[in-house]
Amino acid sequence: MKTNGRASVQSEYPKFVTLSGGVQVRLRLMEPADKEMILAFARALPPDDLLFLRTDITQTGVLDEWARNVAIGVTVTLIAELDGALAGYASLHNDQARWTRRVGEIRLLLAPRFRGSGLGRRLAEEIFRIGQDRGIKKMAAMMTPDQTGAQAAFERLGFQVEALLQQWVVDRKGRPRDLLIMTHELGEAKE
Ligand SMILES: CC(C)(COP(=O)(O)OP(=O)(O)OC[C@H]1O[C@@H](n2cnc3c(N)ncnc32)[C@H](O)[C@@H]1OP(=O)(O)O)[C@@H](O)C(=O)NCCC(=O)NCCS
């Protein structure tokens, strides 16, 4: 059965996940009160990460809009935390009122020290399942061709390059960049 409500997903969390280094992180859904924790995480990211962020999550206003989208169900964000700090998150953006409702956009971002530990894969798997439960058939990830590490990681997660849009976005410094759209077909939700 497909569900669109937050309650059914919420009941599955928190979950505890042990990473390859033996560290255990806690997964749960984002709440509006997490804004300060996310801002602290974003403001500590290396400048190269910030350069390519789709929205500038170091800005309070952007976090407010994110929290509003979570509240109305257009965005679901799964956060991984350790000792009260954010280790990373996976967000799924999907507007059921639009004709693109069969496609969900995934955004994954981890603090540098948690990269390569299996957390990205685990967060992606969890968010795929949440997407399937909401009826999403295809997952899309967007990045610039310069993000070669992210592209390689998404390929390992089952994504393929679907489109390259020329000079489609501007980076944080205002420079035009090409946009790579990678996609991954999802199967039906498991009962
Ligand atoms: C991309 C990102 C989310 C991946 O998360 P991660 O925890 O580092 O990835 P995992 O350790 O779970 O690895 C997932 C798979 O990708 C591979 N992988 C991860 N980083 C890689 C890299 N830089 N180059 C090549 N392969 C890589 C892993 O080997 C693994 O494959 P396997 O399980 O088949 O062995 C993380 O590195 C990150 O936050 N990067 C910066 C933000 C970003 O670029 N986001 C993408 C735009 S939405």
CSV table of C-alpha atoms and ligand atoms in Angstrom, one decimal:
chain,number,residue,atom,x,y,z
A,1,MET,CA,0.0,0.0,0.0
A,2,LYS,CA,1.3,3.5,-0.8
A,3,THR,CA,1.2,6.1,1.8
A,4,ASN,CA,1.7,9.9,1.6
A,5,GLY,CA,1.5,10.7,5.2
A,6,ARG,CA,4.5,11.5,7.4
A,7,ALA,CA,3.1,9.5,10.3
A,8,SER,CA,3.7,6.0,8.8
A,9,VAL,CA,7.4,6.9,8.0
A,10,GLN,CA,7.9,8.6,11.3
A,11,SER,CA,7.1,5.5,13.2
A,12,GLU,CA,10.1,3.7,11.7
A,13,TYR,CA,12.6,6.2,13.2
A,14,PRO,CA,14.9,6.7,15.1
A,15,LYS,CA,17.1,3.9,13.7
A,16,PHE,CA,20.7,3.3,14.7
A,17,VAL,CA,23.3,2.5,12.0
A,18,THR,CA,26.9,1.3,12.6
A,19,LEU,CA,29.3,2.8,10.0
A,20,SER,CA,32.4,1.0,8.7
A,21,GLY,CA,34.6,2.6,11.3
A,22,GLY,CA,32.4,1.2,14.1
A,23,VAL,CA,30.8,4.6,14.9
A,24,GLN,CA,27.1,4.5,15.5
A,25,VAL,CA,24.9,7.3,14.2
A,26,ARG,CA,21.2,7.9,14.8
A,27,LEU,CA,18.8,8.3,11.8
A,28,ARG,CA,15.6,10.3,12.2
A,29,LEU,CA,13.3,12.6,10.3
A,30,MET,CA,14.2,16.3,10.3
A,31,GLU,CA,12.1,18.6,12.5
A,32,PRO,CA,11.9,22.4,12.2
A,33,ALA,CA,13.8,22.7,15.5
A,34,ASP,CA,16.9,21.2,13.7
A,35,LYS,CA,17.5,24.4,11.9
A,36,GLU,CA,20.4,25.5,14.1
A,37,MET,CA,22.1,22.1,14.0
A,38,ILE,CA,21.9,22.2,10.1
A,39,LEU,CA,23.2,25.8,10.0
A,40,ALA,CA,26.2,24.8,12.2
A,41,PHE,CA,26.8,21.8,9.9
A,42,ALA,CA,26.6,23.9,6.7
A,43,ARG,CA,28.8,26.7,8.0
A,44,ALA,CA,31.5,24.2,8.9
A,45,LEU,CA,31.6,22.6,5.4
A,46,PRO,CA,34.7,23.1,3.2
A,47,PRO,CA,34.4,26.0,0.7
A,48,ASP,CA,34.5,23.6,-2.2
A,49,ASP,CA,31.3,21.9,-1.0
A,50,LEU,CA,29.5,25.2,-0.6
A,51,LEU,CA,30.5,26.2,-4.1
A,52,PHE,CA,28.2,23.6,-5.6
A,53,LEU,CA,25.3,23.5,-3.2
A,54,ARG,CA,21.9,23.7,-4.9
A,55,THR,CA,20.6,26.2,-2.3
A,56,ASP,CA,22.8,28.1,0.1
A,57,ILE,CA,22.1,26.2,3.3
A,58,THR,CA,24.3,28.5,5.3
A,59,GLN,CA,21.5,31.1,5.1
A,60,THR,CA,18.8,31.2,7.7
A,61,GLY,CA,16.1,32.1,5.2
A,62,VAL,CA,16.9,29.0,3.1
A,63,LEU,CA,16.6,26.9,6.2
A,64,ASP,CA,13.2,28.5,7.0
A,65,GLU,CA,12.0,27.6,3.5
A,66,TRP,CA,13.4,24.0,3.9
A,67,ALA,CA,11.5,23.6,7.2
A,68,ARG,CA,8.3,24.9,5.5
A,69,ASN,CA,8.7,22.4,2.7
A,70,VAL,CA,9.2,19.6,5.3
A,71,ALA,CA,6.0,20.8,7.1
A,72,ILE,CA,3.9,20.7,4.0
A,73,GLY,CA,5.4,17.4,2.8
A,74,VAL,CA,7.1,18.5,-0.4
A,75,THR,CA,10.4,17.6,1.2
A,76,VAL,CA,11.3,14.7,3.4
A,77,THR,CA,14.7,14.9,5.1
A,78,LEU,CA,16.4,12.1,6.9
A,79,ILE,CA,19.2,13.2,9.2
A,80,ALA,CA,22.1,11.3,10.7
A,81,GLU,CA,23.3,12.6,14.0
A,82,LEU,CA,26.1,11.8,16.4
A,83,ASP,CA,26.4,13.4,19.8
A,84,GLY,CA,23.9,16.2,19.0
A,85,ALA,CA,25.7,17.2,15.8
A,86,LEU,CA,24.7,16.5,12.2
A,87,ALA,CA,26.8,13.9,10.4
A,88,GLY,CA,24.8,14.2,7.2
A,89,TYR,CA,21.4,14.1,5.5
A,90,ALA,CA,19.4,12.8,2.6
A,91,SER,CA,16.6,14.9,1.3
A,92,LEU,CA,13.8,13.9,-1.1
A,93,HIS,CA,12.0,16.6,-3.0
A,94,ASN,CA,8.8,15.8,-4.7
A,95,ASP,CA,5.7,17.8,-5.3
A,96,GLN,CA,2.6,15.6,-5.8
A,97,ALA,CA,0.7,18.5,-7.3
A,98,ARG,CA,3.1,18.6,-10.3
A,99,TRP,CA,3.2,16.5,-13.5
A,100,THR,CA,6.7,15.5,-12.5
A,101,ARG,CA,5.3,13.8,-9.4
A,102,ARG,CA,6.7,10.4,-10.5
A,103,VAL,CA,10.2,11.8,-10.1
A,104,GLY,CA,11.8,12.6,-6.8
A,105,GLU,CA,15.0,14.6,-6.4
A,106,ILE,CA,17.5,13.3,-3.9
A,107,ARG,CA,20.1,15.5,-2.2
A,108,LEU,CA,22.8,13.9,-0.1
A,109,LEU,CA,25.4,15.7,1.9
A,110,LEU,CA,27.7,14.4,4.6
A,111,ALA,CA,30.3,16.1,6.8
A,112,PRO,CA,33.7,15.3,5.4
A,113,ARG,CA,34.7,13.0,8.3
A,114,PHE,CA,31.7,10.7,7.6
A,115,ARG,CA,32.4,10.3,3.8
A,116,GLY,CA,33.4,6.9,2.6
A,117,SER,CA,32.0,5.1,5.7
A,118,GLY,CA,28.9,3.7,4.1
A,119,LEU,CA,26.6,6.4,5.5
A,120,GLY,CA,25.8,7.9,2.0
A,121,ARG,CA,24.7,4.4,0.8
A,122,ARG,CA,22.6,3.8,3.9
A,123,LEU,CA,20.9,7.2,3.7
A,124,ALA,CA,20.2,6.8,0.0
A,125,GLU,CA,18.7,3.3,0.6
A,126,GLU,CA,16.4,4.7,3.3
A,127,ILE,CA,15.3,7.6,1.2
A,128,PHE,CA,14.6,5.4,-1.8
A,129,ARG,CA,12.3,3.3,0.3
A,130,ILE,CA,10.5,6.4,1.6
A,131,GLY,CA,10.2,7.6,-2.1
A,132,GLN,CA,8.8,4.2,-3.2
A,133,ASP,CA,6.3,4.4,-0.4
A,134,ARG,CA,5.2,7.8,-1.7
A,135,GLY,CA,4.7,6.4,-5.2
A,136,ILE,CA,7.9,7.8,-6.7
A,137,LYS,CA,9.1,5.8,-9.7
A,138,LYS,CA,12.4,7.5,-10.5
A,139,MET,CA,15.0,9.2,-8.4
A,140,ALA,CA,17.1,12.1,-9.9
A,141,ALA,CA,20.3,13.6,-8.5
A,142,MET,CA,21.8,16.9,-9.8
A,143,MET,CA,25.4,18.0,-9.8
A,144,THR,CA,27.9,19.7,-11.9
A,145,PRO,CA,30.4,17.6,-14.0
A,146,ASP,CA,33.2,19.0,-11.7
A,147,GLN,CA,31.8,16.9,-8.9
A,148,THR,CA,33.5,13.8,-10.0
A,149,GLY,CA,33.6,12.1,-6.6
A,150,ALA,CA,29.8,12.6,-6.2
A,151,GLN,CA,29.2,11.3,-9.7
A,152,ALA,CA,31.3,8.2,-9.0
A,153,ALA,CA,29.4,7.6,-5.7
A,154,PHE,CA,26.0,8.0,-7.4
A,155,GLU,CA,27.0,5.5,-10.1
A,156,ARG,CA,27.9,3.0,-7.4
A,157,LEU,CA,24.4,3.7,-5.9
A,158,GLY,CA,22.8,2.7,-9.3
A,159,PHE,CA,22.4,6.1,-11.0
A,160,GLN,CA,23.2,6.7,-14.6
A,161,VAL,CA,23.8,10.0,-16.4
A,162,GLU,CA,20.5,11.0,-18.1
A,163,ALA,CA,21.2,14.6,-19.3
A,164,LEU,CA,23.8,17.2,-19.4
A,165,LEU,CA,22.4,20.7,-19.6
A,166,GLN,CA,24.8,23.4,-20.8
A,167,GLN,CA,25.5,26.4,-18.7
A,168,TRP,CA,22.3,25.7,-16.7
A,169,VAL,CA,23.3,26.8,-13.2
A,170,VAL,CA,25.5,29.4,-11.5
A,171,ASP,CA,27.8,28.4,-8.7
A,172,ARG,CA,28.1,30.3,-5.4
A,173,LYS,CA,30.6,32.7,-7.1
A,174,GLY,CA,28.2,33.4,-9.9
A,175,ARG,CA,30.0,31.4,-12.5
A,176,PRO,CA,27.9,29.5,-15.1
A,177,ARG,CA,28.2,25.7,-14.9
A,178,ASP,CA,26.8,22.7,-16.8
A,179,LEU,CA,24.3,20.6,-14.9
A,180,LEU,CA,24.4,16.8,-14.9
A,181,ILE,CA,21.2,15.0,-14.2
A,182,MET,CA,21.7,11.4,-13.0
A,183,THR,CA,18.7,9.1,-12.5
A,184,HIS,CA,17.8,5.8,-11.0
A,185,GLU,CA,14.6,3.8,-11.7
A,186,LEU,CA,13.0,2.5,-8.5
A,187,GLY,CA,11.1,-0.7,-8.2
A,188,GLU,CA,7.7,-1.0,-6.6
A,189,ALA,CA,7.4,-0.5,-2.8
A,190,LYS,CA,7.7,-3.7,-0.9
A,191,GLU,CA,4.6,-4.5,1.2
B,1,LIG,C1,28.5,11.8,-2.3
B,1,LIG,C2,28.4,11.4,-0.9
B,1,LIG,C3,27.0,11.7,-0.3
B,1,LIG,C4,28.6,9.8,-0.8
B,1,LIG,O1,28.5,9.4,0.5
B,1,LIG,P1,29.6,8.4,1.2
B,1,LIG,O2,29.2,8.0,2.6
B,1,LIG,O3,30.9,9.0,1.0
B,1,LIG,O4,29.4,7.1,0.3
B,1,LIG,P2,29.5,5.6,0.8
B,1,LIG,O5,30.7,5.4,1.7
B,1,LIG,O6,28.2,5.2,1.3
B,1,LIG,O7,29.8,4.9,-0.6
B,1,LIG,C5,28.7,4.7,-1.6
B,1,LIG,C6,29.4,4.1,-2.8
B,1,LIG,O8,30.0,5.1,-3.5
B,1,LIG,C7,31.4,4.8,-3.6
B,1,LIG,N1,32.1,6.2,-3.5
B,1,LIG,C8,31.9,7.0,-2.5
B,1,LIG,N2,32.7,8.1,-2.6
B,1,LIG,C9,33.3,7.9,-3.8
B,1,LIG,C10,34.3,8.7,-4.5
B,1,LIG,N3,34.7,9.9,-4.1
B,1,LIG,N4,34.8,8.2,-5.7
B,1,LIG,C11,34.4,7.0,-6.1
B,1,LIG,N5,33.5,6.2,-5.5
B,1,LIG,C12,33.0,6.7,-4.3
B,1,LIG,C13,31.8,3.9,-2.5
B,1,LIG,O9,32.9,3.1,-2.9
B,1,LIG,C14,30.5,3.1,-2.4
B,1,LIG,O10,30.4,2.1,-3.4
B,1,LIG,P3,30.3,0.5,-2.9
B,1,LIG,O11,29.3,0.5,-1.7
B,1,LIG,O12,29.7,-0.2,-4.1
B,1,LIG,O13,31.7,0.1,-2.5
B,1,LIG,C15,29.4,12.1,0.1
B,1,LIG,O14,30.7,11.8,-0.3
B,1,LIG,C16,29.2,13.6,0.1
B,1,LIG,O15,28.5,14.1,1.0
B,1,LIG,N6,29.8,14.4,-0.9
B,1,LIG,C17,29.7,15.8,-0.9
B,1,LIG,C18,28.3,16.2,-1.3
B,1,LIG,C19,27.9,15.9,-2.7
B,1,LIG,O16,28.7,16.0,-3.6
B,1,LIG,N7,26.6,15.5,-2.9
B,1,LIG,C20,26.1,15.1,-4.2
B,1,LIG,C21,25.1,16.0,-4.8
B,1,LIG,S1,23.5,15.6,-4.4
